[in-house]
Coordinates of C-alpha atoms in Angstrom, one line a residue:
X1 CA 322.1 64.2 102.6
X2 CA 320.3 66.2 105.7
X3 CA 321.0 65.4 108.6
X4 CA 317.4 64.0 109.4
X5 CA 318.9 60.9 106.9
X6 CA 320.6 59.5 109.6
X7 CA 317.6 59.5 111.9
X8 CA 315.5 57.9 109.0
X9 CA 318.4 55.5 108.3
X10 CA 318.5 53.8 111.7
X11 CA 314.3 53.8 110.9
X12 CA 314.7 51.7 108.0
X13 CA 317.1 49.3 109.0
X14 CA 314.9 48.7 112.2
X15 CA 312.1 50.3 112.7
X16 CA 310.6 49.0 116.0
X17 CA 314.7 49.2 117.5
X18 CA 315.1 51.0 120.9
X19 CA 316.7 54.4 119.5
X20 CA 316.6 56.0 122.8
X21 CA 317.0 55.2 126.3
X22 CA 315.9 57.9 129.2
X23 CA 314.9 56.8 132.7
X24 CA 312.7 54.0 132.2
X25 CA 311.7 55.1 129.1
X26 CA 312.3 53.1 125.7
X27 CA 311.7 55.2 122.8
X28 CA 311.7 53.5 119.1
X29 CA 313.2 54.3 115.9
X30 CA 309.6 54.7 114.5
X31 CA 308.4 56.7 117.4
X32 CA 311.2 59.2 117.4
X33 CA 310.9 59.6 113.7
X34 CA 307.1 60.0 113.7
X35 CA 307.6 63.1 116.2
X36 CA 310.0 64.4 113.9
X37 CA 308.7 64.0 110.5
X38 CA 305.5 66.1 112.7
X39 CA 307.1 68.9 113.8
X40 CA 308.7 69.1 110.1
X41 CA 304.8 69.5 108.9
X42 CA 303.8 71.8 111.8
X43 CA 306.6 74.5 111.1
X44 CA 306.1 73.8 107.3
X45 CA 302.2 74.5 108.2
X46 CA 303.1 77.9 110.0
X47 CA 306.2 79.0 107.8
X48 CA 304.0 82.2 106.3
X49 CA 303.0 83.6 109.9
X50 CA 306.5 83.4 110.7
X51 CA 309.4 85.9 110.2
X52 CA 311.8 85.2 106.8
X53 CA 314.3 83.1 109.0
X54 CA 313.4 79.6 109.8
X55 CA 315.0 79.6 112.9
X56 CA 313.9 77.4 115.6
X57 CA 315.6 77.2 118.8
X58 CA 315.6 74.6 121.4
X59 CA 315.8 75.2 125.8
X60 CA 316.0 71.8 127.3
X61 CA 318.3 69.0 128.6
X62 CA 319.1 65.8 127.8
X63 CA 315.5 64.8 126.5
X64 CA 314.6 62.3 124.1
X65 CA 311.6 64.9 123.1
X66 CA 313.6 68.1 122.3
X67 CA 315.8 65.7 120.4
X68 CA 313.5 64.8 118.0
X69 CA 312.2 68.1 117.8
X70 CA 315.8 69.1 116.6
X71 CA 315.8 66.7 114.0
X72 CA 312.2 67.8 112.8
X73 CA 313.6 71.2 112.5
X74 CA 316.5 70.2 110.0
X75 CA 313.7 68.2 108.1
X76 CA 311.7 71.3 107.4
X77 CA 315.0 72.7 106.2
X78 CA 315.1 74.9 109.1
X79 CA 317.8 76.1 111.3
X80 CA 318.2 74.4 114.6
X81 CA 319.4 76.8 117.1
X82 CA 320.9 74.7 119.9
X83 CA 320.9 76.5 123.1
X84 CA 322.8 75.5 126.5
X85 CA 320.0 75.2 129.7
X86 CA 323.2 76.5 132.0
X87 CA 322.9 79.6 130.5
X88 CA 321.8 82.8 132.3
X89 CA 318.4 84.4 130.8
X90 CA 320.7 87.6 129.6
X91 CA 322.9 85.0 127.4
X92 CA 319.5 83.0 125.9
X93 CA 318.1 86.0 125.1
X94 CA 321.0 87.1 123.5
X95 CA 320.6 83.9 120.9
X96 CA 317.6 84.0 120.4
X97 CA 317.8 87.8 119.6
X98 CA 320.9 87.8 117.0
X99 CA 319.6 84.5 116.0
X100 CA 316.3 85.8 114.5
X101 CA 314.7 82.4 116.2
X102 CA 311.1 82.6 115.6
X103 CA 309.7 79.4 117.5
X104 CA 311.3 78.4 120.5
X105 CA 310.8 74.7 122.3
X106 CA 311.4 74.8 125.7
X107 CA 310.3 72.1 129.0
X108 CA 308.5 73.4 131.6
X109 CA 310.5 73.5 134.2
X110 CA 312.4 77.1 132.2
X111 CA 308.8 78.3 131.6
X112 CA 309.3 81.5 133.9
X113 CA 312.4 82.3 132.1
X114 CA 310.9 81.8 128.7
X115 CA 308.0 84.2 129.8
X116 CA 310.5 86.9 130.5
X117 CA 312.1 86.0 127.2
X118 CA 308.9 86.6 125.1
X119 CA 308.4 90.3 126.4
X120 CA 312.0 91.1 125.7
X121 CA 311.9 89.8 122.4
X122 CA 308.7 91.0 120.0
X123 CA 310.3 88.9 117.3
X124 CA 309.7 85.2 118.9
X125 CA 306.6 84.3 117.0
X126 CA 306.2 81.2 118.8
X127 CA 306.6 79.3 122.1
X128 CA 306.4 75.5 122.6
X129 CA 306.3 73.8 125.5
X130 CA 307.9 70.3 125.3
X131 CA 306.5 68.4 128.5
X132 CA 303.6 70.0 130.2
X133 CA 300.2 71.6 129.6
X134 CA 300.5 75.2 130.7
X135 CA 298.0 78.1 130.6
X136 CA 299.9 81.2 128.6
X137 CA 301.7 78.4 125.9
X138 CA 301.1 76.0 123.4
X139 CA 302.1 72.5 124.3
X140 CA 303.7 69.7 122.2
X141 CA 300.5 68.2 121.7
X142 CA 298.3 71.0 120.9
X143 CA 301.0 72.9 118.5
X144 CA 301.0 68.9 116.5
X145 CA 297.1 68.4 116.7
X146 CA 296.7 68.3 112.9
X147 CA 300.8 67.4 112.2
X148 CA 300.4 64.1 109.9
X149 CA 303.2 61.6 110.3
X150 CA 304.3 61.3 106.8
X151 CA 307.4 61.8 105.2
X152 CA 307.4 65.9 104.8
X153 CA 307.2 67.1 101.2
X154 CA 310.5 68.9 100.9
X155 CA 313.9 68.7 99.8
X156 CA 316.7 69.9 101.6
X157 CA 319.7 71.0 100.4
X158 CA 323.2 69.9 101.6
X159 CA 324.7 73.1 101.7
X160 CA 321.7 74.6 103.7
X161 CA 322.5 76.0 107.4
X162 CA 321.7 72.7 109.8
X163 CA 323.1 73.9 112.7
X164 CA 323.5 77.5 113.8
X165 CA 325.7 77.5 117.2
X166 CA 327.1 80.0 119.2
X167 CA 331.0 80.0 119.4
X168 CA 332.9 78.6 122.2
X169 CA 336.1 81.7 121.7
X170 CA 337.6 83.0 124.6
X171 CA 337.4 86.7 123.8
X172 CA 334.5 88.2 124.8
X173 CA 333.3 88.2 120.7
X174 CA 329.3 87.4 120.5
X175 CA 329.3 84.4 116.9
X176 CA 327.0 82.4 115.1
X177 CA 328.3 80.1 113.4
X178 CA 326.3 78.8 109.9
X179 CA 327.0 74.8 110.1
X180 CA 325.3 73.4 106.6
X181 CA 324.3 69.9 106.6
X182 CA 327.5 69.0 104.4
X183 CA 329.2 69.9 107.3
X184 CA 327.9 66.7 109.3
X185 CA 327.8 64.5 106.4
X186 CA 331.5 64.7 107.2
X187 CA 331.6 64.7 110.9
X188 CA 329.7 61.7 110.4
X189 CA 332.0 60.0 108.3
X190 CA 334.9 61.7 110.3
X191 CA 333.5 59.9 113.5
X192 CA 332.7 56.2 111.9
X193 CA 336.6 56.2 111.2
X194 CA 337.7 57.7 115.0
X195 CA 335.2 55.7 116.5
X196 CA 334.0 52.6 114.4
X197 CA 331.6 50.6 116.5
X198 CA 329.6 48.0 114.7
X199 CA 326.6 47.9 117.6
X200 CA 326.8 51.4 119.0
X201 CA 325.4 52.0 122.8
X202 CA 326.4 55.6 123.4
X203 CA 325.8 57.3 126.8
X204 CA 325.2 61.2 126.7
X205 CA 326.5 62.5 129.6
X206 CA 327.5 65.7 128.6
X207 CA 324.8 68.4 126.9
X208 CA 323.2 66.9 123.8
X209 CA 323.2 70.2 122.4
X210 CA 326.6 70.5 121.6
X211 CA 329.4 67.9 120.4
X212 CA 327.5 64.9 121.9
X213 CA 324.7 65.7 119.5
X214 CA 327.3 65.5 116.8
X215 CA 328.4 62.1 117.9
X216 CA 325.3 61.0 118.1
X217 CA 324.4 61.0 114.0
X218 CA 327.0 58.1 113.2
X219 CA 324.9 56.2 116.0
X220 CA 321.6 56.5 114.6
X221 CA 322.9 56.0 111.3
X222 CA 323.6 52.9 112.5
X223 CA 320.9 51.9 114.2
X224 CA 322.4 51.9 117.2
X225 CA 321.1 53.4 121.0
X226 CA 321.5 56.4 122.9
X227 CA 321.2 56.4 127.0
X228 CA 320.4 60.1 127.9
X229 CA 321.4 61.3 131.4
X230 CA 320.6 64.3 132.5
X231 CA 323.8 65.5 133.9
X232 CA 327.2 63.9 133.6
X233 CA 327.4 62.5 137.1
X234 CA 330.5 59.7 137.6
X235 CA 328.2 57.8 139.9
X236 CA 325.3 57.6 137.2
X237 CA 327.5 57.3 134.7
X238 CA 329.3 54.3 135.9
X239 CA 326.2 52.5 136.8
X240 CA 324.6 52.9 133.5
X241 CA 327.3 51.9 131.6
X242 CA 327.0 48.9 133.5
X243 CA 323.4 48.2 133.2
X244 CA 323.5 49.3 129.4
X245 CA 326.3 47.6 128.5
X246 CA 327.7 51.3 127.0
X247 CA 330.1 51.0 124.0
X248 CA 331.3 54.5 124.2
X249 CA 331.1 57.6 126.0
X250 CA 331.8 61.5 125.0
X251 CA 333.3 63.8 127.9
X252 CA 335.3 66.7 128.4
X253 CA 338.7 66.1 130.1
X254 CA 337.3 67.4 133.5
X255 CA 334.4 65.4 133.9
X256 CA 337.2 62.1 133.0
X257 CA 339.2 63.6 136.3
X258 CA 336.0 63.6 138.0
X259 CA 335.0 59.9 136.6
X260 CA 338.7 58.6 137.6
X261 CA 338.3 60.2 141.1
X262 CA 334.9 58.1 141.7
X263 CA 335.5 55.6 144.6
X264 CA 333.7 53.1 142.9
X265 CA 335.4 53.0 139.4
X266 CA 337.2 50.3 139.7
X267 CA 334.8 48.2 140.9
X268 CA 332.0 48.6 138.2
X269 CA 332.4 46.9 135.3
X270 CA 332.9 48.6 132.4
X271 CA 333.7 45.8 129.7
X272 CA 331.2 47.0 127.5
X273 CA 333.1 50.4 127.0
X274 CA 335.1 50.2 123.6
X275 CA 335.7 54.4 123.4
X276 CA 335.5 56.4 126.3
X277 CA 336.4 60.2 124.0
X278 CA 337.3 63.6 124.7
X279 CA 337.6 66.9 123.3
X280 CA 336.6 70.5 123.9
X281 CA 339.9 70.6 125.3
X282 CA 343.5 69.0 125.4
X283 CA 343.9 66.8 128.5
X284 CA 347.4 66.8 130.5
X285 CA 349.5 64.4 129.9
X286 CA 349.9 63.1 133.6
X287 CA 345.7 62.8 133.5
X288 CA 346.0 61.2 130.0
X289 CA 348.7 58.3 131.0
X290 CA 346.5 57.5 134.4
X291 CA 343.4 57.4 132.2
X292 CA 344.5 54.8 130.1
X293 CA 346.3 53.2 132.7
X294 CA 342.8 53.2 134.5
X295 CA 340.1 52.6 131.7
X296 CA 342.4 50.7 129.4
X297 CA 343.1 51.1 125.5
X298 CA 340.0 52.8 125.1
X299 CA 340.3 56.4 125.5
X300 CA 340.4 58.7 122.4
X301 CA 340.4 62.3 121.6
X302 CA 339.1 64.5 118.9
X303 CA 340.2 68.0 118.1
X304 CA 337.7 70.5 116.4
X305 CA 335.8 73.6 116.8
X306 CA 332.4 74.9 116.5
X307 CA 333.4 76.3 113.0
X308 CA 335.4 73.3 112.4
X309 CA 333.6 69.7 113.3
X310 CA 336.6 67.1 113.5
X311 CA 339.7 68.2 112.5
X312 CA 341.6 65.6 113.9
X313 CA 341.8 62.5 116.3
X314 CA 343.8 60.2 118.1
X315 CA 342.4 56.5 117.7
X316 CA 343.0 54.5 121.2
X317 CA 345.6 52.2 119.8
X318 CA 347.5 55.4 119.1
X319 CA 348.1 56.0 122.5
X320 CA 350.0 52.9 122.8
X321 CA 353.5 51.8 121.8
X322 CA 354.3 49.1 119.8
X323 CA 355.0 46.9 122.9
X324 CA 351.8 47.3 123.9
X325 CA 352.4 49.9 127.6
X326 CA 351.2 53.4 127.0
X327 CA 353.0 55.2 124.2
X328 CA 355.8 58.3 125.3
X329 CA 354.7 61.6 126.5
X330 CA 355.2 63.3 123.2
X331 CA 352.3 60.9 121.5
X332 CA 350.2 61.7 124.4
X333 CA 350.9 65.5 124.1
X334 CA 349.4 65.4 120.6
X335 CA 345.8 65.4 119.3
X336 CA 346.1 63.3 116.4
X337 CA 346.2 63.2 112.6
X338 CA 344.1 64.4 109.9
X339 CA 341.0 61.7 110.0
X340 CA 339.1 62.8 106.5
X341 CA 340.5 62.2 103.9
X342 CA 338.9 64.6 101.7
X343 CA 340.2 67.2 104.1
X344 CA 343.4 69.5 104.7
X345 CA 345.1 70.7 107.5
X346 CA 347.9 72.6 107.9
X347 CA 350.4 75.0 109.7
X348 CA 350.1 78.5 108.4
X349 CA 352.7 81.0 109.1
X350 CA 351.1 84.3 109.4
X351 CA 352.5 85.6 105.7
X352 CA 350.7 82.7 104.8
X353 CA 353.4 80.7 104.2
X354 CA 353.1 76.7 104.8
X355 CA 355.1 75.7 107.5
X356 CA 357.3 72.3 107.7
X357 CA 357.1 70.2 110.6
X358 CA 358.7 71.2 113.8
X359 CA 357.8 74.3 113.4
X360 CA 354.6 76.2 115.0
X361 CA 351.9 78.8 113.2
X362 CA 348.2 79.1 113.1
X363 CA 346.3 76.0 112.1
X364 CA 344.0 75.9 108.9
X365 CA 341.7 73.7 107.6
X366 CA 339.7 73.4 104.5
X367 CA 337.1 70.9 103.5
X368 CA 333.5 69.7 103.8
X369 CA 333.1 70.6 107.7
X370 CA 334.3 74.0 107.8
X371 CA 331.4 76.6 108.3
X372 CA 329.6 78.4 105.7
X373 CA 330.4 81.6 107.8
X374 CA 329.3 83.7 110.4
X375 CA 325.9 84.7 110.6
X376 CA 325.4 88.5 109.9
X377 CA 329.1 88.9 110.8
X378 CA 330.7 89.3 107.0
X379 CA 334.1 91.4 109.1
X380 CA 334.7 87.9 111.0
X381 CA 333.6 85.8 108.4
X382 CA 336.2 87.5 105.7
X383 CA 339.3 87.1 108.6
X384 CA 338.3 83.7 109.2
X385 CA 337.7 82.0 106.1
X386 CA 340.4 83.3 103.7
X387 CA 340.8 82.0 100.2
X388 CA 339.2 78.9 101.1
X389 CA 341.3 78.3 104.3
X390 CA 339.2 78.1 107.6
X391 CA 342.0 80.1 110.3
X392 CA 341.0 78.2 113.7
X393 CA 343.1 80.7 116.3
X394 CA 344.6 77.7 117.6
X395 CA 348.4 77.8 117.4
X396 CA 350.5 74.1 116.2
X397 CA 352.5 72.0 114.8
X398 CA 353.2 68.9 113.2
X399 CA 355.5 66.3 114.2
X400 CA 357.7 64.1 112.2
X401 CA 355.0 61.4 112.4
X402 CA 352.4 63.4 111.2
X403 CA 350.6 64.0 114.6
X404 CA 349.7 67.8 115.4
X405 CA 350.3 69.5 118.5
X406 CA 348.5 72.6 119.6
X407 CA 350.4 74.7 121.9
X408 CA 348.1 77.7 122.1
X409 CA 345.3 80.1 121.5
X410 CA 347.2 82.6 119.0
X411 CA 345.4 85.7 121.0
X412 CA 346.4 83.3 124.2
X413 CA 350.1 84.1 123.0
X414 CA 352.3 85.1 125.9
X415 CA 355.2 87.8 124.7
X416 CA 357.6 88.0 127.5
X417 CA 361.0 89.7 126.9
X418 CA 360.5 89.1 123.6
X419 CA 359.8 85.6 124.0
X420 CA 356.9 84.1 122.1
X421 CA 355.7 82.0 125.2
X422 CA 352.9 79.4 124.5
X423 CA 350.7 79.0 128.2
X424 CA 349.6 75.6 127.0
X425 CA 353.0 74.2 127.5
X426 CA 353.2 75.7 131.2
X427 CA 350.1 74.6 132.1
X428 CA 350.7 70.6 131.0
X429 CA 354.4 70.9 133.2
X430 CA 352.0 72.8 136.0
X431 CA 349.5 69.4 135.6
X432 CA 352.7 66.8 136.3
X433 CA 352.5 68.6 139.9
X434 CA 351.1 66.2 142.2
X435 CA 349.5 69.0 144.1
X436 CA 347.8 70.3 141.2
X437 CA 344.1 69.7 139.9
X438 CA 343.8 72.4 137.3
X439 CA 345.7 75.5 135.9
X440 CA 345.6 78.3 133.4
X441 CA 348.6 80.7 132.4
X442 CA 348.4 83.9 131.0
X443 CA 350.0 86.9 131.1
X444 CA 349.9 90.1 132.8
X445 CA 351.8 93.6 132.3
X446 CA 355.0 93.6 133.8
X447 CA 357.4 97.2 132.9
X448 CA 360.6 94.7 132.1
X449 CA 359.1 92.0 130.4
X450 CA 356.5 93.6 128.7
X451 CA 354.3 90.5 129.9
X452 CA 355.0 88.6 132.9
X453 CA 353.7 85.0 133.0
X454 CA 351.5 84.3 135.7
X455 CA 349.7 80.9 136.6
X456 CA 346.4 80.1 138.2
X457 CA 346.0 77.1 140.0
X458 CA 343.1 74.7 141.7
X459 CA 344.7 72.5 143.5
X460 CA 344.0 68.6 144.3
X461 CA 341.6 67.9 147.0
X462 CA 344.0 67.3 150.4
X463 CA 346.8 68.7 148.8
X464 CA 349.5 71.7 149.4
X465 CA 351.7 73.4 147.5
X466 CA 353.4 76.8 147.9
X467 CA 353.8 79.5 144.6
X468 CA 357.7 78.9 145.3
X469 CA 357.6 75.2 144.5
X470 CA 355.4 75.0 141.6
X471 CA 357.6 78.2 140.7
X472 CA 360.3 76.3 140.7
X473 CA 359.1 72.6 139.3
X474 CA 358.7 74.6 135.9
X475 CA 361.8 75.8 136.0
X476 CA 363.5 72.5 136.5
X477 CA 361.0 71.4 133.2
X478 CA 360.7 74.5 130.9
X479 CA 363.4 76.9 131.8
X480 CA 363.5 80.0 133.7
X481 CA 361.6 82.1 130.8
X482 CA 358.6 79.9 130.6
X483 CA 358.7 79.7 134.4
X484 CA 355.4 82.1 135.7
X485 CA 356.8 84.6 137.6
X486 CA 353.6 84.4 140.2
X487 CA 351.1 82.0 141.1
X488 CA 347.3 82.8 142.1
X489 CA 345.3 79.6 144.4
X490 CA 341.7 79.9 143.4
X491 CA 339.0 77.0 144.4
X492 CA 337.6 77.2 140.8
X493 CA 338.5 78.7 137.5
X494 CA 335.9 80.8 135.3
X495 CA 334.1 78.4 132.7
X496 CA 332.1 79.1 129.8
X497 CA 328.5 77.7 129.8
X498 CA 330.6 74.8 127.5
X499 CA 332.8 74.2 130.3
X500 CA 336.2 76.2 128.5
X501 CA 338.3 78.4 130.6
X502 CA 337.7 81.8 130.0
X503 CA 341.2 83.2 130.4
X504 CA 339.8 87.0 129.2
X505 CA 338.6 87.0 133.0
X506 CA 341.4 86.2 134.3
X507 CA 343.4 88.4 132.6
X508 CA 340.8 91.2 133.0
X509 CA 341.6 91.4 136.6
X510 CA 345.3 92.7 135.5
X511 CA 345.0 94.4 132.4
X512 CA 341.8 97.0 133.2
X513 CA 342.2 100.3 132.7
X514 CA 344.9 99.9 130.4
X515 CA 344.9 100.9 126.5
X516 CA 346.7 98.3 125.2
X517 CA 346.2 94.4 126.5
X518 CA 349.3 93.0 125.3

């Protein structure tokens, strides 16, 4: 299967079915598969004038039309090339450069950026624009004049590149990662047992372009609706997963603290709202229990990577105990169990010996949603995929139950007096503050310890808290080793376009000048 199928799935089961909600707009299954199956013929139509590729990339928002332009894409058996409308012009044209994109789609409202683009970049044979008639590019309209909407004339191949996506690692690195269609065959199947919804109304919130695209495949497969916003605001959200009557809802852990904070949550109702699901990043156990506490048994949490799609998850009823209250804090630490089963996942010690439980190494993964590889980076492709195993970076281990816990970033390794100090653990005892909102650990030279530990906090709105107490609260949890020897107050910490911390900054501001980083 492509991953157009699931699109023409949710067609034939019912065609004239809402498929997508934005604004007041209703658009239906045959509608959005029309515009798809159009663009497939248009970019089949102007394959020869383009360059050997097939890469088409994507600058927009939540919008029903760039949507289906993504999908027409992956029917031509081209490559989408999803790109994030928060980034800076320097980092689009960076993708679209080392992605070898020949036609970019873009809406209006980016239209001065995209003209800056196409001078930079010879190579860009083509430039759509999505929503408005403009005088120096084609529009939708034009660029489809003589698209039929019949099912295109080609094949595509399973193990063809669907998806090629930038990376979301924390070290300064510039990959593409080659996701084939395989690879979402099994996401999809990997998120109808996480999530199983027999009447899915899924709110995207977060950027389409990224893991709430993903989640969205099991939904049209389905036949079910998606409710585009355009940003994930807790007000917006909460009133249409009212009016919608939302079944679930995708968000990183710090637009959930932003959702619990709204004034109004409790008052909406949100009885409709069977999954309310995270990932991108591990949420702190404090913000976890108060999340179900708030929302109910509802809340789940996937773990998996741009090279990776859905390694594991935690189903809600896993986050309870058998009595029914909210399960302990080492459940709610973890981020699941293996989902697929025609997937592995293990601990890896770095000899490449397979590690028992208890005991932490580098987690691996093989199976049908790993990557092809990195695109025209064979050095990073050959260290990450090695004799079939996909090495994720992310340090873990299992528990006696089966549930994995990651407690680092292997190159987010602390090494402290010859300690092997993992700053995930400091920073979920540094969450349990009252006083404290955010916080990221890492560590900085120090001439005894070879590496200090050192924390950087946002703290709560209306809050205080001094470097000496919080000092001291992870003493009294993890130990005087652990403990960070300093604490920076910043209002903000350094994101990623995808909303991950970007500790290299951080750690930039101690380490420059200096040969060696560790």
């Amino acid at each position: 299967m492509a991953v157009s199928d699931f699109l023409e799935r949710g067609a034939r089961l019912n065609p004239d079915a809402v498929c997508i909600v934005q604004g007041e707009r209703r658009h239906r299954y045959r509608e959005v598969r029309a515009l798809a199956w159009r663009v497939a013929h248009a970019l089949l139509r102007d394959a020869d004038t383009m360059g050997i590729a097939r890469h088409a990339a994507i600058l927009c928002g939540n919008d029903a039309t760039g949507f289906a332009c993504s999908f027409g894409i992956m029917r031509a058996g081209w490559a989408y090339v999803p790109m994030d409308f928060r980034n800076s012009a320097d980092d689009n044209a960076k993708i679209l450069d080392f992605g070898d994109v020949d036609l970019l789609f873009f809406q209006a409202e980016y239209a001065e950026q995209v003209r800056r683009l196409r001078e930079r970049l010879p190579r860009l044979r083509a430039c759509v624009c999505l929503d408005a008639d403009l005088t120096d590019f084609a529009s939708l309209a034009q660029w489809l004049a003589d698209a039929p909407e019949s099912e295109p004339p080609v094949e595509v191949d399973a193990a063809a590149t669907a998806w090629l996506q930038t990376g979301s690692g924390t070290s300064g690195d510039f990959r593409m990662a080659m996701q084939p269609h395989r690879a979402y065959n099994a996401f999809v199947a990997y998120s109808l047992l996480w999530l199983p919804d027999p009447a899915p109304v899924m709110l995207v919130a977060a950027p389409i372009t990224h893991a709430a695209g993903g989640l969205a495949y099991p939904v049209l497969a389905q036949g079910g609706r998606l409710v585009l916003l355009d940003r994930p605001d807790p007000g917006a959200m909460l009133e249409a997963i009212e009016r919608h009557r939302v079944t679930q809802l995708f968000l990183p852990p710090t637009v959930i603290y932003r959702l619990m904070a709204h004034p109004n949550v409790r008052q909406r109702d949100l009885s409709s709202l069977r999954y309310l699901a995270f990932s991108a990043a591990p949420m702190a156990v404090a913000k976890l229990r108060e999340a179900v506490a708030l929302f109910g048994p509802i809340v789940a949490q996937g773990y998996g990577q741009t090279e990776a799609l859905g390694i594991t998850c935690m189903r809600p009823d896993e986050l309870l105990a058998s009595d029914g209250a909210i399960a302990p804090d080492a459940r709610l630490a973890a981020c699941g169990r293996p989902a697929l089963p025609f997937c592995r996942v293990i601990v890896m010690a770095d000899d490449g010996t397979l590690l028992p439980a208890g005991e932490a190494g580098e987690i691996c993964v093989r199976g049908d949603q790993v990557m092809t590889g990195y695109y025209k980076n064979e050095a990073a492709t050959r260290a990450t995929l090695v004799d079939g195993w996909l090495h994720t970076g992310d340090i873990g281990r299992f528990d006696d139950a089966g549930y994995l816990h990651i407690v680092d970033r292997k190159k987010d390794m602390i090494v402290s007096g010859g300690f092997n100090v993992h700053s995930a653990e400091i920073e979920q005892a540094l969450a349990e503050h009252p006083a404290v909102h955010e916080a990221a650990v890492i560590g900085v030279p120090d001439d005894d310890w070879g590496e200090a530990v050192r924390a950087v906090v946002v703290l709560r709105a209306g809050h205080e808290a001094s470097a000496v107490e919080l000092i001291a609260h992870c003493k009294r949890r993890l130990g005087s080793v652990k403990a960070p020897k300093a604490v920076d107050f910043v209002a903000d910490l350094p994101r990623s376009a995808r909303g991950k911390v970007l500790k290299r900054v951080l750690r930039e501001l101690h380490w420059a000048g200096r040969e060696r980083q560790v």
